Tab-separated table of C-alpha atoms in Angstrom:
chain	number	residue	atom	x	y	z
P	106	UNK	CA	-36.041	87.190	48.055
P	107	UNK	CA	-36.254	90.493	46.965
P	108	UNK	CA	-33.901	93.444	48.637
P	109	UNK	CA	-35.344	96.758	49.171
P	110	UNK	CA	-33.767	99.504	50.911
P	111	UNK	CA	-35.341	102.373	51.826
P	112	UNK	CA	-33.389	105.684	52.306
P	113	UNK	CA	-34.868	108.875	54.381
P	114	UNK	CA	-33.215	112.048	55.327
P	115	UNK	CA	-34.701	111.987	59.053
P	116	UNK	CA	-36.988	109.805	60.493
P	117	UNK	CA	-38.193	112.548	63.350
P	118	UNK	CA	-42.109	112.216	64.133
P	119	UNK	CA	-44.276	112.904	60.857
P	120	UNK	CA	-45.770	111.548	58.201
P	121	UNK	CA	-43.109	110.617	56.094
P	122	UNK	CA	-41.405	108.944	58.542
P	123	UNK	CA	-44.164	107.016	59.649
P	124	UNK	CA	-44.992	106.298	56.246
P	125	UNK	CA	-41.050	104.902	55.687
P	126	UNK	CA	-41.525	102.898	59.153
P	127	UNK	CA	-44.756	101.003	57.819
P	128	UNK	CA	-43.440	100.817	53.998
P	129	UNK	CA	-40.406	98.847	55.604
P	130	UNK	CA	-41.924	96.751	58.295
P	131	UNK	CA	-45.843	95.942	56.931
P	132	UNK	CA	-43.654	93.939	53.755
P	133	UNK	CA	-44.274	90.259	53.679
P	134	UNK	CA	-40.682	88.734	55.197
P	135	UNK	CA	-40.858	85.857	53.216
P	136	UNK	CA	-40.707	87.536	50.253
P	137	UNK	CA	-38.666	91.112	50.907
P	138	UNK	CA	-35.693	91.650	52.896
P	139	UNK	CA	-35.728	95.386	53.781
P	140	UNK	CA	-33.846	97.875	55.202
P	141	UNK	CA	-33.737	101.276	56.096
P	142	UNK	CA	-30.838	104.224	55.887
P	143	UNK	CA	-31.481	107.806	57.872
P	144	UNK	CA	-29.610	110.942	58.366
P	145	UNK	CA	-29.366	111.280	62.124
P	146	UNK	CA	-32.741	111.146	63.749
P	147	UNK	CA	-33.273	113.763	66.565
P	148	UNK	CA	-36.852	112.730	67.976
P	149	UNK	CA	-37.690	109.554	66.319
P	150	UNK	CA	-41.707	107.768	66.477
P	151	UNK	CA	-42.479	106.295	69.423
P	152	UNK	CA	-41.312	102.349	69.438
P	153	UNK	CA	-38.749	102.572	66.253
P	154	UNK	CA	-36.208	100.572	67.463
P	155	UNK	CA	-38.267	97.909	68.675
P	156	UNK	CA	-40.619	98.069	65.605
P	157	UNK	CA	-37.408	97.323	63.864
P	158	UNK	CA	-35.976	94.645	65.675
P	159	UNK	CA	-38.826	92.799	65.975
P	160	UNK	CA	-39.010	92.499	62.197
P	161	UNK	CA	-34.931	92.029	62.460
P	162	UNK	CA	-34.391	95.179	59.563
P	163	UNK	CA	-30.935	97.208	59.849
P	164	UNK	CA	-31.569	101.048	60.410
P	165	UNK	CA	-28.115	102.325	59.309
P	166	UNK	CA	-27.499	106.060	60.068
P	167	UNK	CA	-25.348	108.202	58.061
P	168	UNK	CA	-24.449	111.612	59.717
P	169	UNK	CA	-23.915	113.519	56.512
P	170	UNK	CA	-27.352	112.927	55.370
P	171	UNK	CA	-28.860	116.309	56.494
P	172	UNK	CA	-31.815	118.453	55.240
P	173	UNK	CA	-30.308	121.555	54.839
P	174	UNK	CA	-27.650	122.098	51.608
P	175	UNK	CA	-23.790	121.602	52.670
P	176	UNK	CA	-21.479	120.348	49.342
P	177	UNK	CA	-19.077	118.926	51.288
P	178	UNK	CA	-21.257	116.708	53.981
P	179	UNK	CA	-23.550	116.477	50.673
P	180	UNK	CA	-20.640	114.621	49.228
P	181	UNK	CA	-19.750	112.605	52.152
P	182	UNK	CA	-23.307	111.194	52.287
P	183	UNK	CA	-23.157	110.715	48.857
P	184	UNK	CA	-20.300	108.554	49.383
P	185	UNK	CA	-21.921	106.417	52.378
P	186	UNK	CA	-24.423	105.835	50.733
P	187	UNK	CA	-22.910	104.115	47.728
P	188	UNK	CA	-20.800	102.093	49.977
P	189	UNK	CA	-24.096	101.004	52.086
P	190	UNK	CA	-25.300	100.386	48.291
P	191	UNK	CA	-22.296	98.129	47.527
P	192	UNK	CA	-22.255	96.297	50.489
P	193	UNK	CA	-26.268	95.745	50.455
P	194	UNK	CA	-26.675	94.980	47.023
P	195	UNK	CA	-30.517	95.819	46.942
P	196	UNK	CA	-32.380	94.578	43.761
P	197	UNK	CA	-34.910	98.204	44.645
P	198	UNK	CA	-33.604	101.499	46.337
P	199	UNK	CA	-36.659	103.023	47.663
P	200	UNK	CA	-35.814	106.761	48.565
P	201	UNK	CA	-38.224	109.337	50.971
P	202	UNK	CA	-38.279	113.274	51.156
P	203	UNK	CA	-36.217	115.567	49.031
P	204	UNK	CA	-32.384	115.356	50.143
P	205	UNK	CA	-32.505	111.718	50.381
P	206	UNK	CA	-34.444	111.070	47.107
P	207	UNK	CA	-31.892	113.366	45.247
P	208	UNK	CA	-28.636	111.851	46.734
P	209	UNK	CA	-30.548	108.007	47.371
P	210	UNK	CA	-31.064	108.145	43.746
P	211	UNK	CA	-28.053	109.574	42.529
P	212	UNK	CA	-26.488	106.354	44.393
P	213	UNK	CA	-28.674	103.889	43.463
P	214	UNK	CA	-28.165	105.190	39.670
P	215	UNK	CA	-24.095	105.313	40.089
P	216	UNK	CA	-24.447	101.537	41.936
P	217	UNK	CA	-26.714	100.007	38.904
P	218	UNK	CA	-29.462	99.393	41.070
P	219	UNK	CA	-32.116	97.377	38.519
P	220	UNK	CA	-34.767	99.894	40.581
P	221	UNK	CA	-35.013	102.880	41.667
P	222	UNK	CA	-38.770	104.390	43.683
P	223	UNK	CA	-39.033	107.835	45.017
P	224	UNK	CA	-41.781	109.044	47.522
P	225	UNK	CA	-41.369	112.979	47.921
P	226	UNK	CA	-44.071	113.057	50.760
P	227	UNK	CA	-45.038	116.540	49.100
P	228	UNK	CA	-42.385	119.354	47.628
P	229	UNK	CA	-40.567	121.973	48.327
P	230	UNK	CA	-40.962	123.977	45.179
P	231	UNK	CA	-42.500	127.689	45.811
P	232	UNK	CA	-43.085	129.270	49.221
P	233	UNK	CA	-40.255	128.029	51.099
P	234	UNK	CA	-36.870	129.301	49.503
P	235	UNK	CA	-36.187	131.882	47.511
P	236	UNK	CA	-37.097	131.391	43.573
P	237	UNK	CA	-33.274	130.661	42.328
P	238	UNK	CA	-32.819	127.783	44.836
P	239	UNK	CA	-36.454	126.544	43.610
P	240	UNK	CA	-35.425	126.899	40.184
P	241	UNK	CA	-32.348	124.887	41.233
P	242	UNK	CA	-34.447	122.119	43.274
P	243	UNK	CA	-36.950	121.427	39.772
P	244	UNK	CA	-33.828	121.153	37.870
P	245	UNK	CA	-32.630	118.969	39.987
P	246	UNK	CA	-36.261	117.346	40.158
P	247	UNK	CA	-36.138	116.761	36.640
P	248	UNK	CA	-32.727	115.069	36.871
P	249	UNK	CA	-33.408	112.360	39.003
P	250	UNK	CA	-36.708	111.593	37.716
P	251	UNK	CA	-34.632	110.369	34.846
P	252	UNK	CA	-33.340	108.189	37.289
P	253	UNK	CA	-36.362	106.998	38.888
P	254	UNK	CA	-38.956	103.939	37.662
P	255	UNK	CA	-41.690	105.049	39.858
P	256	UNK	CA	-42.784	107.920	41.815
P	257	UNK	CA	-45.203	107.353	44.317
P	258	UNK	CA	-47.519	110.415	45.025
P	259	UNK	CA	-50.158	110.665	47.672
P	260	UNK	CA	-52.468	112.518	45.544
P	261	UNK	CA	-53.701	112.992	41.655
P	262	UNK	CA	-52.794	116.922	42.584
P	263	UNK	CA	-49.127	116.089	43.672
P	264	UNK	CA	-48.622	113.935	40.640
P	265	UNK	CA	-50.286	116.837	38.077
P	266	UNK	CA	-47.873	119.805	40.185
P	267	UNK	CA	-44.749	117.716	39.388
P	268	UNK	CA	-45.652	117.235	35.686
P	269	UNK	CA	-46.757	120.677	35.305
P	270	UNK	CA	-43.267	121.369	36.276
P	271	UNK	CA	-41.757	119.011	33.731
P	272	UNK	CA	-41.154	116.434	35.992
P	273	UNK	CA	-41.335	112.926	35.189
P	274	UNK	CA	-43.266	111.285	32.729
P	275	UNK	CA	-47.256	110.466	33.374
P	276	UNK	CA	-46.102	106.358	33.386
P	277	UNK	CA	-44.166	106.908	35.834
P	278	UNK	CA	-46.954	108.456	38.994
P	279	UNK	CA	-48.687	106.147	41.093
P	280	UNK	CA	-50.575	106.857	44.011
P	281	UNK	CA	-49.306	105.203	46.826
């Protein structure tokens, strides 16, 4: 049986969170255990919980895990998430979204996770902050991509954007 869990920063109504939902409860059971970490979910999709425990998959929540940039609660869900890690022992750590795929990553890489997947579900790299935090966020970016076996991109286009901005190697896209 092969362990996969799947780490999101929110799972509020949208895409990405839909996407996570279906990702971790459309796998075959008799092959994948899965399960799923979120920051603290505010408005979560319509039938979650019951999705979930029909398919009998943990949804652990971790306060810390927030979207917008705090060190110290960065830290502390750095920290939970490594111990969730540990105490899962998941043979993939599939990450979601930008906070979680840097610090989901960053754990799975500290825990010697044999596999490590990112989805971004898009990017946050010009438009929405100013261009020294962007500058920080592709640094970052390239970082973890070190880190990362596969990054799943909805489109050709997101794929090209992140190379363009030196991140990841071509091997490592697939459309998903």
């Amino acid at each position: 049986m092969i362990r996969i869990l799947h780490i999101i920063t929110r799972l509020d109504v949208g895409g990405s969170s839909e996407n996570t939902i279906l990702s971790v409860t459309r796998m075959p059971s008799e092959e994948f255990a899965c399960g799923l970490v979120s920051g603290r979910t505010t408005e979560p999709p319509p039938g979650i919980t019951r999705s979930l425990a029909e398919r009998n998959i943990q949804w652990a929540v971790v306060p810390a895990l927030r979207r917008e940039i705090h060190p110290l609660r960065d830290l502390c869900a750095l920290s939970a998430l490594r111990r969730l890690i540990r105490e899962e022992r998941p043979d993939i750590v599939h990450t979601h979204t930008s906070k979680a795929g840097f610090l989901g990553r960053l754990a799975a890489r500290l825990e010697h996770v044999p596999h490590i997947i990112h989805t971004p579900h898009g990017h946050v790299f010009g438009g929405y902050f100013s261009p020294a935090a962007s500058c920080l966020f592709i640094g970052l970016e390239r970082l973890a991509a070190h880190w990362t076996d596969r990054i799943v991109t909805l489109t050709d286009a997101e794929a090209a954007q992140h190379l363009a901005l030196g991140i990841g190697r071509p091997e490592q896209f697939i459309l998903g």
